[in-house]
Amino acid sequence: MTQLTRRPRAGGHSYRWQARGFILPALVVVTVVLYLPFVWTTWISFTEYSGLGTPEPIGFANYPAMFADPNFLVSLRNTLLWVVGTIALPVGLGLLIAVLVHGLPGSFWFKLPFLLPYAISGIAVGVIWTFILQTGGALSEALAFLHLPGSELRWLLDAPLNTIVMILASTWQGAGVNALLFGIGLQSIPKEPIEAARVDGASGWRMFRSMTWPMLAPLTTVVVGLAIVGSLKTFDIVWGMTKGGPGRVSETLALTMYQETFLANDYGLGAAVAVFLTVVTVIASVLYLRRQLSEDKVV
């Protein structure tokens, strides 16, 4: 009978202190780079501060002012559109591509054209799609030449159409990397249960719904979690395509934070938006991960 043996304690207290010594530099860096700026930003959100002189404490006044600002409410609506659109399109399209090419000879080469845009910066993606979607741009000219409807649409000027087309541009950039991640997940699925299900007559949609999708759940949790966090922080593509305009109708919360802080020099209100965005991102991430992980335990 095999007996379990305890691993010898490597040096007792001295080992633990050595381990803490290795962790300490990383802990100091995270505290200085991440937590102290957040504490400072939270303090600024309770002040009136133009960037010059000394911040004047005003309590919670910036937060009611933030919610009373119509531009903030538009920004909040656009950010929610980005969250829903980013989960539905880049993640959904990435999953579809991965499933369609899985098992094909040279499947990586089918995914490569979708993966290349991920190497481009968000600002560059914005410049490319601005050329395509601007009034009188490539898309409008092509539709007019082919006598198809839509050439008269002002893709980047009318809300919420401008937000929707920017989500499509983000999909063009992000679907490939999601396809790559889902492809790795599909390759890690054991072949035995899939073959057993195939022998029992499962195929197509039934195979995907009953076997493939449940086995992809851990990876899907990660991909969707990253998509939620990324969409809440959306800045570069919007800045590259519309700069939040015309007016401020296509702003996201990240752009509103930038506008209030660095263009309007209202550091207190900008900090309040930053704190709100941080709290929303943390709450959304924690709720999603807790729900997904609890479902995994039940399964």
PDB file of C-alpha atoms in Angstrom:
ATOM      1  CA  MET A   1       0.000   0.000   0.000  1.00  0.00           C
ATOM      2  CA  THR A   2       1.364   3.298  -1.089  1.00  0.00           C
ATOM      3  CA  GLN A   3       1.772   5.821   1.698  1.00  0.00           C
ATOM      4  CA  LEU A   4       1.678   9.529   1.095  1.00  0.00           C
ATOM      5  CA  THR A   5       4.757  11.265   2.401  1.00  0.00           C
ATOM      6  CA  ARG A   6       5.011  14.902   3.317  1.00  0.00           C
ATOM      7  CA  ARG A   7       7.439  17.000   1.382  1.00  0.00           C
ATOM      8  CA  PRO A   8      10.272  18.155   3.623  1.00  0.00           C
ATOM      9  CA  ARG A   9       9.933  21.753   4.707  1.00  0.00           C
ATOM     10  CA  ALA A  10      12.583  23.631   2.796  1.00  0.00           C
ATOM     11  CA  GLY A  11      14.399  25.589   5.438  1.00  0.00           C
ATOM     12  CA  GLY A  12      11.366  26.491   7.609  1.00  0.00           C
ATOM     13  CA  HIS A  13      11.192  30.159   8.570  1.00  0.00           C
ATOM     14  CA  SER A  14      14.299  31.154   6.614  1.00  0.00           C
ATOM     15  CA  TYR A  15      12.754  29.729   3.424  1.00  0.00           C
ATOM     16  CA  ARG A  16       9.550  31.722   3.927  1.00  0.00           C
ATOM     17  CA  TRP A  17      11.493  34.940   4.560  1.00  0.00           C
ATOM     18  CA  GLN A  18      13.532  34.334   1.413  1.00  0.00           C
ATOM     19  CA  ALA A  19      10.302  33.845  -0.558  1.00  0.00           C
ATOM     20  CA  ARG A  20       8.899  37.094   0.869  1.00  0.00           C
ATOM     21  CA  GLY A  21      12.131  38.832  -0.065  1.00  0.00           C
ATOM     22  CA  PHE A  22      11.689  37.778  -3.707  1.00  0.00           C
ATOM     23  CA  ILE A  23       8.064  38.954  -3.747  1.00  0.00           C
ATOM     24  CA  LEU A  24       8.783  42.304  -2.061  1.00  0.00           C
ATOM     25  CA  PRO A  25      10.238  44.164  -5.120  1.00  0.00           C
ATOM     26  CA  ALA A  26       7.227  43.231  -7.261  1.00  0.00           C
ATOM     27  CA  LEU A  27       4.885  44.267  -4.441  1.00  0.00           C
ATOM     28  CA  VAL A  28       6.624  47.645  -4.127  1.00  0.00           C
ATOM     29  CA  VAL A  29       6.440  48.239  -7.903  1.00  0.00           C
ATOM     30  CA  VAL A  30       2.710  47.353  -8.061  1.00  0.00           C
ATOM     31  CA  THR A  31       1.994  49.592  -5.059  1.00  0.00           C
ATOM     32  CA  VAL A  32       3.897  52.573  -6.494  1.00  0.00           C
ATOM     33  CA  VAL A  33       2.724  52.201 -10.106  1.00  0.00           C
ATOM     34  CA  LEU A  34      -0.868  51.030  -9.562  1.00  0.00           C
ATOM     35  CA  TYR A  35      -2.299  51.607  -6.097  1.00  0.00           C
ATOM     36  CA  LEU A  36      -0.737  54.958  -5.132  1.00  0.00           C
ATOM     37  CA  PRO A  37      -1.924  56.652  -8.377  1.00  0.00           C
ATOM     38  CA  PHE A  38      -5.427  55.299  -7.748  1.00  0.00           C
ATOM     39  CA  VAL A  39      -5.399  56.661  -4.185  1.00  0.00           C
ATOM     40  CA  TRP A  40      -4.172  60.030  -5.518  1.00  0.00           C
ATOM     41  CA  THR A  41      -6.843  60.033  -8.263  1.00  0.00           C
ATOM     42  CA  THR A  42      -9.537  59.234  -5.702  1.00  0.00           C
ATOM     43  CA  TRP A  43      -8.356  62.167  -3.564  1.00  0.00           C
ATOM     44  CA  ILE A  44      -8.362  64.514  -6.591  1.00  0.00           C
ATOM     45  CA  SER A  45     -11.957  63.442  -7.365  1.00  0.00           C
ATOM     46  CA  PHE A  46     -13.006  65.061  -4.076  1.00  0.00           C
ATOM     47  CA  THR A  47     -11.385  68.381  -4.994  1.00  0.00           C
ATOM     48  CA  GLU A  48     -11.663  71.256  -7.431  1.00  0.00           C
ATOM     49  CA  TYR A  49      -8.366  71.346  -9.274  1.00  0.00           C
ATOM     50  CA  SER A  50      -7.297  72.907 -12.587  1.00  0.00           C
ATOM     51  CA  GLY A  51      -3.824  71.390 -12.619  1.00  0.00           C
ATOM     52  CA  LEU A  52      -2.244  74.516 -11.177  1.00  0.00           C
ATOM     53  CA  GLY A  53      -2.022  75.560  -7.531  1.00  0.00           C
ATOM     54  CA  THR A  54      -3.434  73.502  -4.679  1.00  0.00           C
ATOM     55  CA  PRO A  55      -6.508  71.238  -4.993  1.00  0.00           C
ATOM     56  CA  GLU A  56      -9.502  72.633  -3.053  1.00  0.00           C
ATOM     57  CA  PRO A  57     -11.528  69.946  -1.210  1.00  0.00           C
ATOM     58  CA  ILE A  58     -15.229  70.032  -2.199  1.00  0.00           C
ATOM     59  CA  GLY A  59     -16.417  66.668  -0.866  1.00  0.00           C
ATOM     60  CA  PHE A  60     -18.576  64.548  -3.186  1.00  0.00           C
ATOM     61  CA  ALA A  61     -19.669  67.485  -5.384  1.00  0.00           C
ATOM     62  CA  ASN A  62     -17.932  66.148  -8.513  1.00  0.00           C
ATOM     63  CA  TYR A  63     -19.968  62.938  -8.504  1.00  0.00           C
ATOM     64  CA  PRO A  64     -23.495  64.497  -8.676  1.00  0.00           C
ATOM     65  CA  ALA A  65     -22.109  66.944 -11.256  1.00  0.00           C
ATOM     66  CA  MET A  66     -20.804  64.006 -13.281  1.00  0.00           C
ATOM     67  CA  PHE A  67     -24.185  62.229 -13.377  1.00  0.00           C
ATOM     68  CA  ALA A  68     -25.989  65.511 -14.131  1.00  0.00           C
ATOM     69  CA  ASP A  69     -23.829  66.078 -17.225  1.00  0.00           C
ATOM     70  CA  PRO A  70     -25.692  64.943 -20.413  1.00  0.00           C
ATOM     71  CA  ASN A  71     -22.343  64.244 -22.085  1.00  0.00           C
ATOM     72  CA  PHE A  72     -21.512  61.735 -19.344  1.00  0.00           C
ATOM     73  CA  LEU A  73     -24.817  59.918 -19.848  1.00  0.00           C
ATOM     74  CA  VAL A  74     -24.173  59.710 -23.614  1.00  0.00           C
ATOM     75  CA  SER A  75     -20.688  58.404 -22.846  1.00  0.00           C
ATOM     76  CA  LEU A  76     -22.131  55.811 -20.463  1.00  0.00           C
ATOM     77  CA  ARG A  77     -24.621  54.644 -23.133  1.00  0.00           C
ATOM     78  CA  ASN A  78     -21.863  54.368 -25.732  1.00  0.00           C
ATOM     79  CA  THR A  79     -19.653  52.391 -23.332  1.00  0.00           C
ATOM     80  CA  LEU A  80     -22.483  49.914 -22.717  1.00  0.00           C
ATOM     81  CA  LEU A  81     -22.881  49.566 -26.504  1.00  0.00           C
ATOM     82  CA  TRP A  82     -19.158  48.831 -26.719  1.00  0.00           C
ATOM     83  CA  VAL A  83     -19.421  46.135 -24.008  1.00  0.00           C
ATOM     84  CA  VAL A  84     -22.352  44.371 -25.702  1.00  0.00           C
ATOM     85  CA  GLY A  85     -20.895  44.768 -29.196  1.00  0.00           C
ATOM     86  CA  THR A  86     -17.421  43.588 -28.201  1.00  0.00           C
ATOM     87  CA  ILE A  87     -18.779  40.416 -26.614  1.00  0.00           C
ATOM     88  CA  ALA A  88     -21.168  39.684 -29.495  1.00  0.00           C
ATOM     89  CA  LEU A  89     -18.921  40.460 -32.490  1.00  0.00           C
ATOM     90  CA  PRO A  90     -15.159  39.979 -31.904  1.00  0.00           C
ATOM     91  CA  VAL A  91     -15.692  37.082 -29.489  1.00  0.00           C
ATOM     92  CA  GLY A  92     -18.530  35.507 -31.485  1.00  0.00           C
ATOM     93  CA  LEU A  93     -16.742  35.902 -34.821  1.00  0.00           C
ATOM     94  CA  GLY A  94     -13.493  34.602 -33.332  1.00  0.00           C
ATOM     95  CA  LEU A  95     -15.295  31.503 -32.047  1.00  0.00           C
ATOM     96  CA  LEU A  96     -16.982  30.958 -35.420  1.00  0.00           C
ATOM     97  CA  ILE A  97     -13.672  31.195 -37.312  1.00  0.00           C
ATOM     98  CA  ALA A  98     -11.946  28.823 -34.882  1.00  0.00           C
ATOM     99  CA  VAL A  99     -14.715  26.213 -35.116  1.00  0.00           C
ATOM    100  CA  LEU A 100     -14.956  26.394 -38.935  1.00  0.00           C
ATOM    101  CA  VAL A 101     -11.217  25.909 -39.554  1.00  0.00           C
ATOM    102  CA  HIS A 102     -10.566  23.481 -36.681  1.00  0.00           C
ATOM    103  CA  GLY A 103      -9.261  20.178 -37.976  1.00  0.00           C
ATOM    104  CA  LEU A 104      -8.583  21.474 -41.498  1.00  0.00           C
ATOM    105  CA  PRO A 105      -5.062  20.925 -42.869  1.00  0.00           C
ATOM    106  CA  GLY A 106      -3.059  24.145 -42.419  1.00  0.00           C
ATOM    107  CA  SER A 107      -5.801  25.716 -40.294  1.00  0.00           C
ATOM    108  CA  PHE A 108      -3.362  28.378 -39.021  1.00  0.00           C
ATOM    109  CA  TRP A 109      -3.102  29.869 -42.515  1.00  0.00           C
ATOM    110  CA  PHE A 110      -6.888  30.300 -42.621  1.00  0.00           C
ATOM    111  CA  LYS A 111      -6.710  32.250 -39.345  1.00  0.00           C
ATOM    112  CA  LEU A 112      -3.666  34.343 -40.316  1.00  0.00           C
ATOM    113  CA  PRO A 113      -5.549  36.983 -42.413  1.00  0.00           C
ATOM    114  CA  PHE A 114      -7.825  37.619 -39.419  1.00  0.00           C
ATOM    115  CA  LEU A 115      -4.849  37.735 -37.037  1.00  0.00           C
ATOM    116  CA  LEU A 116      -2.748  40.325 -38.899  1.00  0.00           C
ATOM    117  CA  PRO A 117      -4.904  43.387 -37.962  1.00  0.00           C
ATOM    118  CA  TYR A 118      -4.219  42.647 -34.283  1.00  0.00           C
ATOM    119  CA  ALA A 119      -0.593  43.696 -34.898  1.00  0.00           C
ATOM    120  CA  ILE A 120      -1.791  47.200 -35.867  1.00  0.00           C
ATOM    121  CA  SER A 121      -2.240  49.846 -33.183  1.00  0.00           C
ATOM    122  CA  GLY A 122      -5.720  51.105 -32.377  1.00  0.00           C
ATOM    123  CA  ILE A 123      -4.883  54.577 -33.724  1.00  0.00           C
ATOM    124  CA  ALA A 124      -3.723  53.064 -37.047  1.00  0.00           C
ATOM    125  CA  VAL A 125      -6.945  51.024 -37.226  1.00  0.00           C
ATOM    126  CA  GLY A 126      -8.850  54.267 -36.674  1.00  0.00           C
ATOM    127  CA  VAL A 127      -6.986  56.026 -39.508  1.00  0.00           C
ATOM    128  CA  ILE A 128      -7.633  53.124 -41.937  1.00  0.00           C
ATOM    129  CA  TRP A 129     -11.340  52.925 -41.148  1.00  0.00           C
ATOM    130  CA  THR A 130     -11.722  56.712 -41.199  1.00  0.00           C
ATOM    131  CA  PHE A 131     -10.506  56.640 -44.824  1.00  0.00           C
ATOM    132  CA  ILE A 132     -13.140  53.977 -45.560  1.00  0.00           C
ATOM    133  CA  LEU A 133     -16.073  55.423 -43.600  1.00  0.00           C
ATOM    134  CA  GLN A 134     -15.696  59.188 -43.806  1.00  0.00           C
ATOM    135  CA  THR A 135     -18.350  61.131 -45.720  1.00  0.00           C
ATOM    136  CA  GLY A 136     -17.532  60.647 -49.394  1.00  0.00           C
ATOM    137  CA  GLY A 137     -14.985  57.988 -48.409  1.00  0.00           C
ATOM    138  CA  ALA A 138     -14.176  54.637 -49.970  1.00  0.00           C
ATOM    139  CA  LEU A 139     -17.323  52.841 -48.764  1.00  0.00           C
ATOM    140  CA  SER A 140     -19.735  55.566 -49.855  1.00  0.00           C
ATOM    141  CA  GLU A 141     -18.038  55.833 -53.256  1.00  0.00           C
ATOM    142  CA  ALA A 142     -18.146  52.051 -53.733  1.00  0.00           C
ATOM    143  CA  LEU A 143     -21.840  51.855 -52.808  1.00  0.00           C
ATOM    144  CA  ALA A 144     -22.682  54.745 -55.133  1.00  0.00           C
ATOM    145  CA  PHE A 145     -20.701  53.167 -57.993  1.00  0.00           C
ATOM    146  CA  LEU A 146     -22.545  49.853 -57.525  1.00  0.00           C
ATOM    147  CA  HIS A 147     -25.903  51.678 -57.162  1.00  0.00           C
ATOM    148  CA  LEU A 148     -26.425  50.093 -53.733  1.00  0.00           C
ATOM    149  CA  PRO A 149     -28.274  51.763 -50.839  1.00  0.00           C
ATOM    150  CA  GLY A 150     -26.248  53.339 -48.047  1.00  0.00           C
ATOM    151  CA  SER A 151     -24.023  55.727 -49.978  1.00  0.00           C
ATOM    152  CA  GLU A 152     -25.865  58.679 -48.442  1.00  0.00           C
ATOM    153  CA  LEU A 153     -25.253  57.539 -44.844  1.00  0.00           C
ATOM    154  CA  ARG A 154     -22.963  59.660 -42.676  1.00  0.00           C
ATOM    155  CA  TRP A 155     -21.169  56.755 -41.049  1.00  0.00           C
ATOM    156  CA  LEU A 156     -19.013  58.745 -38.630  1.00  0.00           C
ATOM    157  CA  LEU A 157     -21.294  61.737 -38.050  1.00  0.00           C
ATOM    158  CA  ASP A 158     -24.641  60.312 -36.913  1.00  0.00           C
ATOM    159  CA  ALA A 159     -25.108  58.631 -33.510  1.00  0.00           C
ATOM    160  CA  PRO A 160     -25.352  55.799 -32.634  1.00  0.00           C
ATOM    161  CA  LEU A 161     -24.331  54.727 -36.175  1.00  0.00           C
ATOM    162  CA  ASN A 162     -20.791  56.045 -35.601  1.00  0.00           C
ATOM    163  CA  THR A 163     -20.406  53.947 -32.446  1.00  0.00           C
ATOM    164  CA  ILE A 164     -21.701  50.839 -34.248  1.00  0.00           C
ATOM    165  CA  VAL A 165     -19.266  51.186 -37.166  1.00  0.00           C
ATOM    166  CA  MET A 166     -16.389  51.770 -34.731  1.00  0.00           C
ATOM    167  CA  ILE A 167     -17.330  48.521 -32.973  1.00  0.00           C
ATOM    168  CA  LEU A 168     -17.154  46.835 -36.404  1.00  0.00           C
ATOM    169  CA  ALA A 169     -13.672  48.320 -36.886  1.00  0.00           C
ATOM    170  CA  SER A 170     -12.689  46.949 -33.480  1.00  0.00           C
ATOM    171  CA  THR A 171     -14.092  43.578 -34.564  1.00  0.00           C
ATOM    172  CA  TRP A 172     -11.854  43.638 -37.645  1.00  0.00           C
ATOM    173  CA  GLN A 173      -8.872  44.144 -35.341  1.00  0.00           C
ATOM    174  CA  GLY A 174      -9.775  41.760 -32.504  1.00  0.00           C
ATOM    175  CA  ALA A 175     -11.554  38.755 -34.032  1.00  0.00           C
ATOM    176  CA  GLY A 176      -8.323  37.093 -35.176  1.00  0.00           C
ATOM    177  CA  VAL A 177      -6.699  36.884 -31.758  1.00  0.00           C
ATOM    178  CA  ASN A 178      -9.929  35.481 -30.308  1.00  0.00           C
ATOM    179  CA  ALA A 179      -9.942  32.872 -33.112  1.00  0.00           C
ATOM    180  CA  LEU A 180      -6.366  31.993 -32.174  1.00  0.00           C
ATOM    181  CA  LEU A 181      -7.290  31.576 -28.485  1.00  0.00           C
ATOM    182  CA  PHE A 182     -10.375  29.504 -29.258  1.00  0.00           C
ATOM    183  CA  GLY A 183      -8.287  27.409 -31.674  1.00  0.00           C
ATOM    184  CA  ILE A 184      -5.856  26.608 -28.855  1.00  0.00           C
ATOM    185  CA  GLY A 185      -8.831  25.667 -26.672  1.00  0.00           C
ATOM    186  CA  LEU A 186     -10.244  23.373 -29.356  1.00  0.00           C
ATOM    187  CA  GLN A 187      -6.893  21.619 -29.741  1.00  0.00           C
ATOM    188  CA  SER A 188      -6.757  20.970 -25.976  1.00  0.00           C
ATOM    189  CA  ILE A 189     -10.121  19.149 -25.932  1.00  0.00           C
ATOM    190  CA  PRO A 190      -9.599  15.375 -25.438  1.00  0.00           C
ATOM    191  CA  LYS A 191     -10.458  13.349 -28.549  1.00  0.00           C
ATOM    192  CA  GLU A 192     -11.971  10.369 -26.702  1.00  0.00           C
ATOM    193  CA  PRO A 193     -15.285  11.986 -25.570  1.00  0.00           C
ATOM    194  CA  ILE A 194     -15.680  13.648 -28.982  1.00  0.00           C
ATOM    195  CA  GLU A 195     -15.207  10.298 -30.741  1.00  0.00           C
ATOM    196  CA  ALA A 196     -17.616   8.617 -28.310  1.00  0.00           C
ATOM    197  CA  ALA A 197     -20.247  11.293 -29.003  1.00  0.00           C
ATOM    198  CA  ARG A 198     -19.695  10.890 -32.746  1.00  0.00           C
ATOM    199  CA  VAL A 199     -20.231   7.125 -32.427  1.00  0.00           C
ATOM    200  CA  ASP A 200     -23.506   7.871 -30.593  1.00  0.00           C
ATOM    201  CA  GLY A 201     -24.652   9.905 -33.584  1.00  0.00           C
ATOM    202  CA  ALA A 202     -23.824  13.444 -32.485  1.00  0.00           C
ATOM    203  CA  SER A 203     -22.594  15.830 -35.173  1.00  0.00           C
ATOM    204  CA  GLY A 204     -22.810  19.436 -36.300  1.00  0.00           C
ATOM    205  CA  TRP A 205     -24.670  21.839 -34.023  1.00  0.00           C
ATOM    206  CA  ARG A 206     -25.623  19.087 -31.544  1.00  0.00           C
ATOM    207  CA  MET A 207     -21.955  18.091 -31.160  1.00  0.00           C
ATOM    208  CA  PHE A 208     -20.938  21.716 -30.626  1.00  0.00           C
ATOM    209  CA  ARG A 209     -23.720  22.509 -28.132  1.00  0.00           C
ATOM    210  CA  SER A 210     -23.426  19.335 -26.057  1.00  0.00           C
ATOM    211  CA  MET A 211     -19.698  18.579 -26.170  1.00  0.00           C
ATOM    212  CA  THR A 212     -17.447  21.259 -27.651  1.00  0.00           C
ATOM    213  CA  TRP A 213     -18.997  24.350 -26.037  1.00  0.00           C
ATOM    214  CA  PRO A 214     -19.008  22.975 -22.430  1.00  0.00           C
ATOM    215  CA  MET A 215     -15.374  21.905 -22.801  1.00  0.00           C
ATOM    216  CA  LEU A 216     -14.453  25.373 -24.084  1.00  0.00           C
ATOM    217  CA  ALA A 217     -16.085  27.054 -21.072  1.00  0.00           C
ATOM    218  CA  PRO A 218     -12.848  27.757 -19.089  1.00  0.00           C
ATOM    219  CA  LEU A 219     -11.226  29.459 -22.087  1.00  0.00           C
ATOM    220  CA  THR A 220     -14.449  31.291 -22.969  1.00  0.00           C
ATOM    221  CA  THR A 221     -14.489  32.707 -19.431  1.00  0.00           C
ATOM    222  CA  VAL A 222     -11.044  34.211 -19.991  1.00  0.00           C
ATOM    223  CA  VAL A 223     -11.796  35.549 -23.497  1.00  0.00           C
ATOM    224  CA  VAL A 224     -15.117  37.148 -22.505  1.00  0.00           C
ATOM    225  CA  GLY A 225     -13.591  38.561 -19.292  1.00  0.00           C
ATOM    226  CA  LEU A 226     -10.789  40.211 -21.280  1.00  0.00           C
ATOM    227  CA  ALA A 227     -13.356  41.524 -23.796  1.00  0.00           C
ATOM    228  CA  ILE A 228     -15.441  43.134 -21.033  1.00  0.00           C
ATOM    229  CA  VAL A 229     -12.439  44.856 -19.463  1.00  0.00           C
ATOM    230  CA  GLY A 230     -11.062  45.952 -22.848  1.00  0.00           C
ATOM    231  CA  SER A 231     -14.399  47.379 -24.016  1.00  0.00           C
ATOM    232  CA  LEU A 232     -14.879  49.375 -20.806  1.00  0.00           C
ATOM    233  CA  LYS A 233     -11.479  51.016 -21.414  1.00  0.00           C
ATOM    234  CA  THR A 234     -12.014  51.686 -25.156  1.00  0.00           C
ATOM    235  CA  PHE A 235     -10.104  54.804 -26.182  1.00  0.00           C
ATOM    236  CA  ASP A 236      -7.674  54.519 -29.102  1.00  0.00           C
ATOM    237  CA  ILE A 237      -9.999  53.509 -31.973  1.00  0.00           C
ATOM    238  CA  VAL A 238     -12.606  56.129 -30.982  1.00  0.00           C
ATOM    239  CA  TRP A 239      -9.926  58.794 -30.665  1.00  0.00           C
ATOM    240  CA  GLY A 240      -8.446  57.820 -34.019  1.00  0.00           C
ATOM    241  CA  MET A 241     -11.803  57.891 -35.854  1.00  0.00           C
ATOM    242  CA  THR A 242     -13.979  60.617 -34.328  1.00  0.00           C
ATOM    243  CA  LYS A 243     -12.165  62.001 -31.254  1.00  0.00           C
ATOM    244  CA  GLY A 244     -15.509  61.484 -29.505  1.00  0.00           C
ATOM    245  CA  GLY A 245     -17.391  63.717 -31.945  1.00  0.00           C
ATOM    246  CA  PRO A 246     -19.090  65.257 -33.688  1.00  0.00           C
ATOM    247  CA  GLY A 247     -19.620  67.286 -30.543  1.00  0.00           C
ATOM    248  CA  ARG A 248     -19.280  64.555 -27.925  1.00  0.00           C
ATOM    249  CA  VAL A 249     -21.848  62.046 -29.223  1.00  0.00           C
ATOM    250  CA  SER A 250     -19.430  59.122 -29.710  1.00  0.00           C
ATOM    251  CA  GLU A 251     -17.417  59.470 -26.518  1.00  0.00           C
ATOM    252  CA  THR A 252     -16.772  56.516 -24.239  1.00  0.00           C
ATOM    253  CA  LEU A 253     -16.043  56.847 -20.523  1.00  0.00           C
ATOM    254  CA  ALA A 254     -12.297  56.731 -21.186  1.00  0.00           C
ATOM    255  CA  LEU A 255     -12.588  59.636 -23.644  1.00  0.00           C
ATOM    256  CA  THR A 256     -14.782  61.599 -21.251  1.00  0.00           C
ATOM    257  CA  MET A 257     -12.122  61.171 -18.577  1.00  0.00           C
ATOM    258  CA  TYR A 258      -9.477  62.461 -21.000  1.00  0.00           C
ATOM    259  CA  GLN A 259     -11.632  65.347 -22.209  1.00  0.00           C
ATOM    260  CA  GLU A 260     -12.483  66.589 -18.718  1.00  0.00           C
ATOM    261  CA  THR A 261      -8.956  66.179 -17.368  1.00  0.00           C
ATOM    262  CA  PHE A 262      -6.604  67.294 -20.127  1.00  0.00           C
ATOM    263  CA  LEU A 263      -8.757  69.413 -22.459  1.00  0.00           C
ATOM    264  CA  ALA A 264     -11.176  71.075 -20.021  1.00  0.00           C
ATOM    265  CA  ASN A 265      -8.536  71.139 -17.227  1.00  0.00           C
ATOM    266  CA  ASP A 266     -11.194  69.992 -14.750  1.00  0.00           C
ATOM    267  CA  TYR A 267      -9.011  67.452 -12.993  1.00  0.00           C
ATOM    268  CA  GLY A 268     -11.527  66.856 -10.197  1.00  0.00           C
ATOM    269  CA  LEU A 269     -14.356  65.869 -12.575  1.00  0.00           C
ATOM    270  CA  GLY A 270     -11.958  63.865 -14.766  1.00  0.00           C
ATOM    271  CA  ALA A 271     -10.744  62.008 -11.675  1.00  0.00           C
ATOM    272  CA  ALA A 272     -14.361  61.283 -10.667  1.00  0.00           C
ATOM    273  CA  VAL A 273     -14.977  59.718 -14.100  1.00  0.00           C
ATOM    274  CA  ALA A 274     -11.747  57.697 -13.722  1.00  0.00           C
ATOM    275  CA  VAL A 275     -12.791  56.389 -10.300  1.00  0.00           C
ATOM    276  CA  PHE A 276     -16.278  55.537 -11.599  1.00  0.00           C
ATOM    277  CA  LEU A 277     -14.789  53.697 -14.594  1.00  0.00           C
ATOM    278  CA  THR A 278     -12.369  51.781 -12.358  1.00  0.00           C
ATOM    279  CA  VAL A 279     -15.104  50.748  -9.921  1.00  0.00           C
ATOM    280  CA  VAL A 280     -17.419  49.639 -12.769  1.00  0.00           C
ATOM    281  CA  THR A 281     -14.602  47.625 -14.394  1.00  0.00           C
ATOM    282  CA  VAL A 282     -13.674  45.884 -11.137  1.00  0.00           C
ATOM    283  CA  ILE A 283     -17.309  45.121 -10.229  1.00  0.00           C
ATOM    284  CA  ALA A 284     -18.110  43.791 -13.725  1.00  0.00           C
ATOM    285  CA  SER A 285     -14.987  41.608 -13.718  1.00  0.00           C
ATOM    286  CA  VAL A 286     -15.597  40.208 -10.229  1.00  0.00           C
ATOM    287  CA  LEU A 287     -19.309  39.499 -10.845  1.00  0.00           C
ATOM    288  CA  TYR A 288     -18.608  37.813 -14.193  1.00  0.00           C
ATOM    289  CA  LEU A 289     -15.724  35.687 -12.880  1.00  0.00           C
ATOM    290  CA  ARG A 290     -17.629  34.666  -9.724  1.00  0.00           C
ATOM    291  CA  ARG A 291     -20.649  33.622 -11.795  1.00  0.00           C
ATOM    292  CA  GLN A 292     -18.584  31.701 -14.327  1.00  0.00           C
ATOM    293  CA  LEU A 293     -16.373  29.975 -11.750  1.00  0.00           C
ATOM    294  CA  SER A 294     -19.389  28.968  -9.618  1.00  0.00           C
ATOM    295  CA  GLU A 295     -21.034  27.469 -12.753  1.00  0.00           C
ATOM    296  CA  ASP A 296     -17.845  25.529 -13.495  1.00  0.00           C
ATOM    297  CA  LYS A 297     -17.922  24.058  -9.973  1.00  0.00           C
ATOM    298  CA  VAL A 298     -21.537  22.969 -10.426  1.00  0.00           C
ATOM    299  CA  VAL A 299     -20.659  21.283 -13.720  1.00  0.00           C
TER     300      VAL A 299
END
